PDB file of C-alpha atoms and ligand atoms in Angstrom:
ATOM      1  CA  UNK Z   1       7.643  -5.090 -17.587  1.00 56.00           C
ATOM      2  CA  UNK Z   2       9.609  -8.440 -17.358  1.00 64.00           C
ATOM      3  CA  UNK Z   3       8.840 -10.271 -14.308  1.00 69.00           C
ATOM      4  CA  UNK Z   4      11.611 -11.948 -12.482  1.00 71.00           C
ATOM      5  CA  UNK Z   5       9.814 -14.488 -10.274  1.00 71.00           C
ATOM      6  CA  UNK Z   6      12.671 -15.305  -8.130  1.00 82.00           C
ATOM      7  CA  UNK Z   7      13.404 -11.755  -7.364  1.00 91.00           C
ATOM      8  CA  UNK Z   8      11.500  -9.936  -4.360  1.00 97.00           C
ATOM      9  CA  UNK Z   9       8.839  -7.700  -5.555  1.00 98.00           C
ATOM     10  CA  UNK Z  10       9.946  -4.976  -4.123  1.00 98.00           C
ATOM     11  CA  UNK Z  11      13.779  -4.524  -2.893  1.00 98.00           C
ATOM     12  CA  UNK Z  12      14.937  -1.591  -1.313  1.00 98.00           C
ATOM     13  CA  UNK Z  13      18.577  -1.217  -1.393  1.00 98.00           C
ATOM     14  CA  UNK Z  14      20.771   1.259   0.753  1.00 98.00           C
ATOM     15  CA  UNK Z  15      17.971   3.993   0.847  1.00 98.00           C
ATOM     16  CA  UNK Z  16      18.910   7.235   1.966  1.00 98.00           C
ATOM     17  CA  UNK Z  17      16.807  10.364   2.606  1.00 98.00           C
ATOM     18  CA  UNK Z  18      16.996  13.633   4.451  1.00 97.00           C
ATOM     19  CA  UNK Z  19      14.659  16.647   5.018  1.00 96.00           C
ATOM     20  CA  UNK Z  20      15.798  19.754   5.186  1.00 93.00           C
ATOM     21  CA  UNK Z  21      14.066  21.689   8.056  1.00 89.00           C
ATOM     22  CA  UNK Z  22      14.676  25.370   8.279  1.00 91.00           C
ATOM     23  CA  UNK Z  23      18.685  25.250   9.548  1.00 93.00           C
ATOM     24  CA  UNK Z  24      18.784  21.639  10.244  1.00 95.00           C
ATOM     25  CA  UNK Z  25      18.715  18.462   8.231  1.00 95.00           C
ATOM     26  CA  UNK Z  26      16.850  15.380   9.550  1.00 95.00           C
ATOM     27  CA  UNK Z  27      18.273  12.099   8.658  1.00 96.00           C
ATOM     28  CA  UNK Z  28      15.360   9.782   8.317  1.00 98.00           C
ATOM     29  CA  UNK Z  29      16.539   6.918   6.246  1.00 98.00           C
ATOM     30  CA  UNK Z  30      20.135   5.884   6.178  1.00 98.00           C
ATOM     31  CA  UNK Z  31      21.265   2.796   4.466  1.00 98.00           C
ATOM     32  CA  UNK Z  32      17.685   1.365   4.726  1.00 98.00           C
ATOM     33  CA  UNK Z  33      17.446  -2.318   3.196  1.00 98.00           C
ATOM     34  CA  UNK Z  34      14.384  -4.612   2.780  1.00 98.00           C
ATOM     35  CA  UNK Z  35      13.010  -7.209   0.634  1.00 98.00           C
ATOM     36  CA  UNK Z  36       9.040  -7.675   0.192  1.00 98.00           C
ATOM     37  CA  UNK Z  37       8.292 -11.325  -1.280  1.00 97.00           C
ATOM     38  CA  UNK Z  38       4.915 -12.403  -3.070  1.00 96.00           C
ATOM     39  CA  UNK Z  39       2.586 -14.000  -0.681  1.00 95.00           C
ATOM     40  CA  UNK Z  40       4.135 -12.582   2.570  1.00 96.00           C
ATOM     41  CA  UNK Z  41       2.543  -9.800   4.786  1.00 97.00           C
ATOM     42  CA  UNK Z  42       5.160  -7.808   6.831  1.00 98.00           C
ATOM     43  CA  UNK Z  43       4.481  -5.352   9.537  1.00 98.00           C
ATOM     44  CA  UNK Z  44       6.237  -2.056   9.833  1.00 98.00           C
ATOM     45  CA  UNK Z  45       6.008  -1.397  13.605  1.00 97.00           C
ATOM     46  CA  UNK Z  46       8.151   1.819  14.789  1.00 95.00           C
ATOM     47  CA  UNK Z  47       7.127   4.720  16.707  1.00 94.00           C
ATOM     48  CA  UNK Z  48       5.606   8.018  15.220  1.00 94.00           C
ATOM     49  CA  UNK Z  49       8.325  10.280  13.467  1.00 94.00           C
ATOM     50  CA  UNK Z  50      10.536   7.610  12.574  1.00 96.00           C
ATOM     51  CA  UNK Z  51      10.009   7.218   8.960  1.00 97.00           C
ATOM     52  CA  UNK Z  52       7.381   4.816   8.225  1.00 97.00           C
ATOM     53  CA  UNK Z  53       5.411   6.866   5.662  1.00 97.00           C
ATOM     54  CA  UNK Z  54       8.821   8.176   4.148  1.00 98.00           C
ATOM     55  CA  UNK Z  55       9.871   4.417   3.696  1.00 98.00           C
ATOM     56  CA  UNK Z  56       6.231   3.328   2.187  1.00 98.00           C
ATOM     57  CA  UNK Z  57       6.209   6.133  -0.205  1.00 98.00           C
ATOM     58  CA  UNK Z  58       9.935   5.335  -1.571  1.00 98.00           C
ATOM     59  CA  UNK Z  59       8.896   1.818  -1.968  1.00 98.00           C
ATOM     60  CA  UNK Z  60       5.518   2.646  -3.486  1.00 98.00           C
ATOM     61  CA  UNK Z  61       7.460   5.084  -6.105  1.00 98.00           C
ATOM     62  CA  UNK Z  62       5.619   7.988  -4.709  1.00 96.00           C
ATOM     63  CA  UNK Z  63       8.737   9.807  -3.668  1.00 96.00           C
ATOM     64  CA  UNK Z  64      12.371   9.473  -4.676  1.00 96.00           C
ATOM     65  CA  UNK Z  65      15.199   8.555  -2.164  1.00 98.00           C
ATOM     66  CA  UNK Z  66      18.416  10.932  -1.846  1.00 98.00           C
ATOM     67  CA  UNK Z  67      20.515   7.651  -3.138  1.00 98.00           C
ATOM     68  CA  UNK Z  68      19.809   3.799  -2.937  1.00 98.00           C
ATOM     69  CA  UNK Z  69      17.983   1.856  -5.472  1.00 98.00           C
ATOM     70  CA  UNK Z  70      14.085   0.643  -5.630  1.00 98.00           C
ATOM     71  CA  UNK Z  71      13.951  -2.695  -7.378  1.00 98.00           C
ATOM     72  CA  UNK Z  72      10.208  -3.636  -8.500  1.00 97.00           C
ATOM     73  CA  UNK Z  73      10.016  -7.231  -9.905  1.00 95.00           C
ATOM     74  CA  UNK Z  74      13.815  -7.427  -9.927  1.00 95.00           C
ATOM     75  CA  UNK Z  75      14.595  -4.383 -12.282  1.00 96.00           C
ATOM     76  CA  UNK Z  76      15.710  -0.836 -11.097  1.00 97.00           C
ATOM     77  CA  UNK Z  77      13.421   2.082 -11.009  1.00 98.00           C
ATOM     78  CA  UNK Z  78      15.652   5.064 -10.424  1.00 97.00           C
ATOM     79  CA  UNK Z  79      16.627   5.755 -14.057  1.00 96.00           C
ATOM     80  CA  UNK Z  80      12.915   5.270 -15.203  1.00 97.00           C
ATOM     81  CA  UNK Z  81      11.056   8.352 -16.439  1.00 96.00           C
ATOM     82  CA  UNK Z  82       8.169   9.878 -14.442  1.00 95.00           C
ATOM     83  CA  UNK Z  83       5.636   8.102 -17.129  1.00 96.00           C
ATOM     84  CA  UNK Z  84       7.201   4.726 -16.605  1.00 97.00           C
ATOM     85  CA  UNK Z  85       7.213   5.060 -12.637  1.00 97.00           C
ATOM     86  CA  UNK Z  86       3.744   6.056 -12.938  1.00 95.00           C
ATOM     87  CA  UNK Z  87       2.829   3.088 -15.190  1.00 95.00           C
ATOM     88  CA  UNK Z  88       4.371   0.636 -12.439  1.00 96.00           C
ATOM     89  CA  UNK Z  89       2.538   2.326 -10.003  1.00 96.00           C
ATOM     90  CA  UNK Z  90      -0.848   1.566 -11.807  1.00 93.00           C
ATOM     91  CA  UNK Z  91      -0.271  -1.718 -12.747  1.00 93.00           C
ATOM     92  CA  UNK Z  92       1.772  -3.200  -9.888  1.00 96.00           C
ATOM     93  CA  UNK Z  93       1.393  -1.189  -6.810  1.00 97.00           C
ATOM     94  CA  UNK Z  94      -1.722  -0.770  -4.599  1.00 97.00           C
ATOM     95  CA  UNK Z  95      -1.661   1.883  -1.620  1.00 97.00           C
ATOM     96  CA  UNK Z  96      -3.972   2.418   1.441  1.00 96.00           C
ATOM     97  CA  UNK Z  97      -3.651   5.243   3.666  1.00 94.00           C
ATOM     98  CA  UNK Z  98      -4.923   6.077   7.317  1.00 92.00           C
ATOM     99  CA  UNK Z  99      -7.865   8.010   5.999  1.00 94.00           C
ATOM    100  CA  UNK Z 100      -9.571   6.404   3.079  1.00 93.00           C
ATOM    101  CA  UNK Z 101      -9.116   8.988   0.349  1.00 96.00           C
ATOM    102  CA  UNK Z 102     -12.343   8.011  -1.543  1.00 97.00           C
ATOM    103  CA  UNK Z 103     -13.925  10.448  -3.889  1.00 98.00           C
ATOM    104  CA  UNK Z 104     -16.716  11.890  -2.117  1.00 97.00           C
ATOM    105  CA  UNK Z 105     -19.131  12.287  -5.225  1.00 98.00           C
ATOM    106  CA  UNK Z 106     -18.558   9.017  -6.215  1.00 98.00           C
ATOM    107  CA  UNK Z 107     -20.309   5.548  -5.186  1.00 98.00           C
ATOM    108  CA  UNK Z 108     -18.372   2.764  -3.663  1.00 98.00           C
ATOM    109  CA  UNK Z 109     -18.481   0.807  -7.061  1.00 98.00           C
ATOM    110  CA  UNK Z 110     -17.288   3.997  -8.928  1.00 98.00           C
ATOM    111  CA  UNK Z 111     -14.171   4.446  -6.552  1.00 98.00           C
ATOM    112  CA  UNK Z 112     -13.380   0.913  -7.323  1.00 98.00           C
ATOM    113  CA  UNK Z 113     -13.838   1.306 -11.074  1.00 97.00           C
ATOM    114  CA  UNK Z 114     -11.757   4.517 -11.762  1.00 96.00           C
ATOM    115  CA  UNK Z 115      -8.025   3.174 -11.441  1.00 95.00           C
ATOM    116  CA  UNK Z 116      -9.227   0.364 -13.995  1.00 95.00           C
ATOM    117  CA  UNK Z 117     -10.884   2.944 -16.396  1.00 94.00           C
ATOM    118  CA  UNK Z 118      -7.618   4.762 -16.025  1.00 92.00           C
ATOM    119  CA  UNK Z 119      -5.780   1.906 -16.906  1.00 89.00           C
ATOM    120  CA  UNK Z 120      -8.029   1.330 -19.968  1.00 91.00           C
ATOM    121  CA  UNK Z 121     -10.187  -1.704 -19.157  1.00 92.00           C
ATOM    122  CA  UNK Z 122     -13.239  -1.545 -20.793  1.00 94.00           C
ATOM    123  CA  UNK Z 123     -16.537  -0.244 -18.691  1.00 95.00           C
ATOM    124  CA  UNK Z 124     -18.303  -3.489 -18.913  1.00 95.00           C
ATOM    125  CA  UNK Z 125     -15.189  -5.436 -17.810  1.00 95.00           C
ATOM    126  CA  UNK Z 126     -14.793  -2.961 -14.830  1.00 96.00           C
ATOM    127  CA  UNK Z 127     -18.127  -2.795 -13.314  1.00 97.00           C
ATOM    128  CA  UNK Z 128     -17.889  -6.650 -13.264  1.00 96.00           C
ATOM    129  CA  UNK Z 129     -14.416  -6.929 -11.639  1.00 95.00           C
ATOM    130  CA  UNK Z 130     -15.584  -3.961  -9.068  1.00 97.00           C
ATOM    131  CA  UNK Z 131     -18.601  -5.696  -7.937  1.00 97.00           C
ATOM    132  CA  UNK Z 132     -16.625  -9.184  -7.531  1.00 95.00           C
ATOM    133  CA  UNK Z 133     -13.864  -7.291  -5.223  1.00 95.00           C
ATOM    134  CA  UNK Z 134     -16.589  -5.611  -3.421  1.00 96.00           C
ATOM    135  CA  UNK Z 135     -18.357  -8.630  -2.708  1.00 94.00           C
ATOM    136  CA  UNK Z 136     -15.169 -10.350  -1.453  1.00 92.00           C
ATOM    137  CA  UNK Z 137     -14.473  -7.699   0.721  1.00 93.00           C
ATOM    138  CA  UNK Z 138     -18.222  -8.154   2.073  1.00 93.00           C
ATOM    139  CA  UNK Z 139     -19.724  -4.765   0.342  1.00 96.00           C
ATOM    140  CA  UNK Z 140     -22.325  -6.392  -2.043  1.00 96.00           C
ATOM    141  CA  UNK Z 141     -25.005  -4.259  -0.147  1.00 97.00           C
ATOM    142  CA  UNK Z 142     -23.164  -1.180  -0.339  1.00 97.00           C
ATOM    143  CA  UNK Z 143     -21.935  -0.636  -3.829  1.00 98.00           C
ATOM    144  CA  UNK Z 144     -24.265   2.175  -4.782  1.00 98.00           C
ATOM    145  CA  UNK Z 145     -23.348   4.138  -1.474  1.00 98.00           C
ATOM    146  CA  UNK Z 146     -21.232   7.194  -1.431  1.00 98.00           C
ATOM    147  CA  UNK Z 147     -18.247   7.413   1.242  1.00 98.00           C
ATOM    148  CA  UNK Z 148     -20.261   9.493   3.431  1.00 98.00           C
ATOM    149  CA  UNK Z 149     -23.172   6.757   3.522  1.00 98.00           C
ATOM    150  CA  UNK Z 150     -20.656   4.179   4.797  1.00 97.00           C
ATOM    151  CA  UNK Z 151     -19.024   3.427   7.934  1.00 96.00           C
ATOM    152  CA  UNK Z 152     -15.567   3.896   8.883  1.00 95.00           C
ATOM    153  CA  UNK Z 153     -14.799   0.127   8.295  1.00 95.00           C
ATOM    154  CA  UNK Z 154     -16.574   0.196   5.227  1.00 96.00           C
ATOM    155  CA  UNK Z 155     -14.931   3.038   3.764  1.00 96.00           C
ATOM    156  CA  UNK Z 156     -11.520   1.368   4.306  1.00 95.00           C
ATOM    157  CA  UNK Z 157     -12.770  -1.858   2.717  1.00 96.00           C
ATOM    158  CA  UNK Z 158     -13.625   0.126  -0.257  1.00 97.00           C
ATOM    159  CA  UNK Z 159     -10.194   1.905  -0.066  1.00 97.00           C
ATOM    160  CA  UNK Z 160      -8.661  -1.758   0.130  1.00 96.00           C
ATOM    161  CA  UNK Z 161     -10.968  -2.729  -2.862  1.00 96.00           C
ATOM    162  CA  UNK Z 162      -9.733   0.181  -5.006  1.00 97.00           C
ATOM    163  CA  UNK Z 163      -6.195  -0.548  -4.048  1.00 96.00           C
ATOM    164  CA  UNK Z 164      -6.140  -4.041  -5.416  1.00 95.00           C
ATOM    165  CA  UNK Z 165      -8.579  -3.142  -8.408  1.00 94.00           C
ATOM    166  CA  UNK Z 166      -5.779  -3.824 -10.787  1.00 94.00           C
ATOM    167  CA  UNK Z 167      -4.321  -6.738  -9.192  1.00 94.00           C
ATOM    168  CA  UNK Z 168      -1.078  -5.094  -8.012  1.00 97.00           C
ATOM    169  CA  UNK Z 169       1.809  -7.484  -7.146  1.00 97.00           C
ATOM    170  CA  UNK Z 170       2.527  -5.365  -3.784  1.00 98.00           C
ATOM    171  CA  UNK Z 171       0.276  -3.527  -1.565  1.00 98.00           C
ATOM    172  CA  UNK Z 172       1.381  -0.854   1.012  1.00 98.00           C
ATOM    173  CA  UNK Z 173      -0.916   0.250   3.838  1.00 97.00           C
ATOM    174  CA  UNK Z 174       0.143   3.133   5.962  1.00 97.00           C
ATOM    175  CA  UNK Z 175      -1.465   2.806   9.217  1.00 96.00           C
ATOM    176  CA  UNK Z 176      -4.740   1.592   7.725  1.00 95.00           C
ATOM    177  CA  UNK Z 177      -6.893   0.659  10.932  1.00 93.00           C
ATOM    178  CA  UNK Z 178      -5.598   3.892  12.625  1.00 91.00           C
ATOM    179  CA  UNK Z 179      -8.655   5.682  12.726  1.00 90.00           C
ATOM    180  CA  UNK Z 180     -10.839   2.369  13.467  1.00 91.00           C
ATOM    181  CA  UNK Z 181     -12.196   0.985  16.714  1.00 92.00           C
ATOM    182  CA  UNK Z 182     -10.646  -2.423  17.889  1.00 91.00           C
ATOM    183  CA  UNK Z 183     -13.216  -4.574  16.641  1.00 91.00           C
ATOM    184  CA  UNK Z 184     -13.529  -2.704  13.038  1.00 91.00           C
ATOM    185  CA  UNK Z 185      -9.735  -2.690  12.909  1.00 93.00           C
ATOM    186  CA  UNK Z 186      -9.766  -6.465  13.345  1.00 92.00           C
ATOM    187  CA  UNK Z 187     -12.208  -6.610  10.601  1.00 90.00           C
ATOM    188  CA  UNK Z 188     -10.505  -4.678   8.075  1.00 91.00           C
ATOM    189  CA  UNK Z 189      -7.136  -6.246   8.880  1.00 93.00           C
ATOM    190  CA  UNK Z 190      -8.724  -9.721   8.312  1.00 93.00           C
ATOM    191  CA  UNK Z 191      -9.692  -8.400   5.171  1.00 91.00           C
ATOM    192  CA  UNK Z 192      -6.111  -7.469   4.211  1.00 93.00           C
ATOM    193  CA  UNK Z 193      -4.704 -10.829   5.345  1.00 93.00           C
ATOM    194  CA  UNK Z 194      -7.498 -12.763   3.416  1.00 91.00           C
ATOM    195  CA  UNK Z 195      -6.303 -10.818  -0.027  1.00 90.00           C
ATOM    196  CA  UNK Z 196      -2.493 -11.809   0.638  1.00 91.00           C
ATOM    197  CA  UNK Z 197      -3.375 -15.316   1.036  1.00 90.00           C
ATOM    198  CA  UNK Z 198      -6.011 -15.362  -1.924  1.00 91.00           C
ATOM    199  CA  UNK Z 199      -3.736 -13.466  -4.392  1.00 93.00           C
ATOM    200  CA  UNK Z 200      -0.106 -13.911  -3.322  1.00 94.00           C
ATOM    201  CA  UNK Z 201       0.209  -9.945  -3.096  1.00 96.00           C
ATOM    202  CA  UNK Z 202       3.357  -8.922  -1.030  1.00 97.00           C
ATOM    203  CA  UNK Z 203       2.151  -6.498   1.563  1.00 97.00           C
ATOM    204  CA  UNK Z 204       3.769  -4.081   3.922  1.00 98.00           C
ATOM    205  CA  UNK Z 205       1.641  -2.437   6.786  1.00 98.00           C
ATOM    206  CA  UNK Z 206       2.745   0.596   8.778  1.00 98.00           C
ATOM    207  CA  UNK Z 207       0.978  -0.055  12.136  1.00 94.00           C
ATOM    208  CA  UNK Z 208       1.314   0.594  15.865  1.00 90.00           C
ATOM    209  CA  UNK Z 209      -1.285  -2.179  16.643  1.00 90.00           C
ATOM    210  CA  UNK Z 210       0.946  -4.977  17.931  1.00 92.00           C
ATOM    211  CA  UNK Z 211      -1.624  -7.329  18.243  1.00 91.00           C
ATOM    212  CA  UNK Z 212      -2.275  -7.292  14.564  1.00 92.00           C
ATOM    213  CA  UNK Z 213       1.464  -7.342  14.058  1.00 96.00           C
ATOM    214  CA  UNK Z 214       1.798 -10.589  15.681  1.00 95.00           C
ATOM    215  CA  UNK Z 215      -0.763 -11.947  13.055  1.00 94.00           C
ATOM    216  CA  UNK Z 216       1.404 -11.297  10.111  1.00 96.00           C
ATOM    217  CA  UNK Z 217       4.194 -13.117   8.688  1.00 96.00           C
ATOM    218  CA  UNK Z 218       6.768 -11.192   9.557  1.00 97.00           C
ATOM    219  CA  UNK Z 219       7.690  -7.938  11.640  1.00 98.00           C
ATOM    220  CA  UNK Z 220      10.192  -5.036  11.096  1.00 98.00           C
ATOM    221  CA  UNK Z 221      11.015  -1.590  12.865  1.00 98.00           C
ATOM    222  CA  UNK Z 222      13.086   1.232  12.059  1.00 98.00           C
ATOM    223  CA  UNK Z 223      16.382   2.273  14.085  1.00 97.00           C
ATOM    224  CA  UNK Z 224      18.704   4.911  13.402  1.00 96.00           C
ATOM    225  CA  UNK Z 225      17.461   5.156   9.879  1.00 97.00           C
ATOM    226  CA  UNK Z 226      17.630   1.130   8.940  1.00 98.00           C
ATOM    227  CA  UNK Z 227      15.201  -1.469   8.614  1.00 98.00           C
ATOM    228  CA  UNK Z 228      15.846  -4.195  11.520  1.00 98.00           C
ATOM    229  CA  UNK Z 229      13.973  -7.255  11.755  1.00 97.00           C
ATOM    230  CA  UNK Z 230      11.927  -8.016  14.992  1.00 96.00           C
ATOM    231  CA  UNK Z 231      11.281 -11.525  16.841  1.00 80.00           C
TER     232      UNK Z 231
HETATM  233  P1  LIG A   1       6.194   8.268  10.606  1.00 78.29           P
HETATM  234  O1  LIG A   1       5.212   7.760   9.162  1.00 78.29           O
HETATM  235  O2  LIG A   1       6.881   7.217  11.281  1.00 78.29           O
HETATM  236  O3  LIG A   1       5.620   8.789  11.612  1.00 78.29           O
HETATM  237  P2  LIG A   1       7.093  10.099   8.534  1.00 78.29           P
HETATM  238  O4  LIG A   1       8.062   9.221   7.354  1.00 78.29           O
HETATM  239  O5  LIG A   1       5.975  10.602   8.223  1.00 78.29           O
HETATM  240  O6  LIG A   1       7.220   9.033  10.023  1.00 78.29           O
HETATM  241  O7  LIG A   1       8.212  11.493   8.928  1.00 78.29           O
HETATM  242  C1  LIG A   1       9.534  11.187   9.619  1.00 78.29           C
HETATM  243  C2  LIG A   1      10.317  12.425  10.063  1.00 78.29           C
HETATM  244  O8  LIG A   1      10.480  12.947   8.835  1.00 78.29           O
HETATM  245  C3  LIG A   1       9.199  13.318  10.708  1.00 78.29           C
HETATM  246  O9  LIG A   1      10.106  13.790  11.862  1.00 78.29           O
HETATM  247  C4  LIG A   1       8.499  14.112   9.801  1.00 78.29           C
HETATM  248  O10 LIG A   1       8.476  15.350  10.665  1.00 78.29           O
HETATM  249  C5  LIG A   1       9.882  14.521   8.585  1.00 78.29           C
HETATM  250  N1  LIG A   1       9.257  14.546   7.309  1.00 78.29           N
HETATM  251  C6  LIG A   1       8.376  13.764   6.660  1.00 78.29           C
HETATM  252  N2  LIG A   1       8.065  14.435   5.723  1.00 78.29           N
HETATM  253  C7  LIG A   1       8.759  15.499   5.441  1.00 78.29           C
HETATM  254  C8  LIG A   1       8.871  16.744   4.474  1.00 78.29           C
HETATM  255  N3  LIG A   1       8.202  16.509   3.244  1.00 78.29           N
HETATM  256  N4  LIG A   1       9.745  17.615   4.731  1.00 78.29           N
HETATM  257  C9  LIG A   1      10.135  17.840   6.124  1.00 78.29           C
HETATM  258  N5  LIG A   1      10.179  16.968   7.070  1.00 78.29           N
HETATM  259  C10 LIG A   1       9.564  15.684   6.696  1.00 78.29           C
HETATM  260 MG1  LIG A   2       3.103   7.882   8.981  1.00 78.29          MG
END
């Protein structure tokens, strides 16, 4: 795909999303608009149930809006085939969830290797890159551990390593520190901030933690289905 470096990495334009709930219709997003730029970290701070996960899933091409357009690297995505969207997700988009979602039967190293193997990199290259990323996140001594043998903070750092393994241009994190104690949350958060600075990835983090949000470049919220800037 052609990359337009003057365009936002991701641009959400006039996004609408409703859910049918029995007899009623829930309007979650109603004309939402948001630009995410390379090297900028954005906190999405809004109460539970307002649509943070919905917005992240739409921006991450995991879910389609009812209407509106998601541009990635300046190019519209609504007319792409499922295969083409999957390809963009593999190469340009990283996702971190509240629970780590690592594969329990595989080691930390193998969990980080998998997305690269799927992408078709050689095993040798994949092992080397995965070790480097895990070392960068302070996990050199944990590469052979399975998820159950890691602490909560370590599990999340492996999940972050997996999300950035294919050097995405944008990283979405959905309450990534929500299950962690404050000290561990700060540690995981710092790892994310370090990655933004080192790799110039664009980042959108949904969080309830205002202290962490205040350390990011920009803060937005959701109100009446629209994205509003805070500050
Ligand atoms: P948040 O992440 O801010 O807590 P969500 O995006 O998960 O909010 O959900 C927003 C609202 O949409 C919630 O009221 C939720 O119940 C509803 N919702 C989310 N996904 C679905 C779905 N697949 N079907 C029906 N309702 C949904
Ligand atoms: Mg959510």
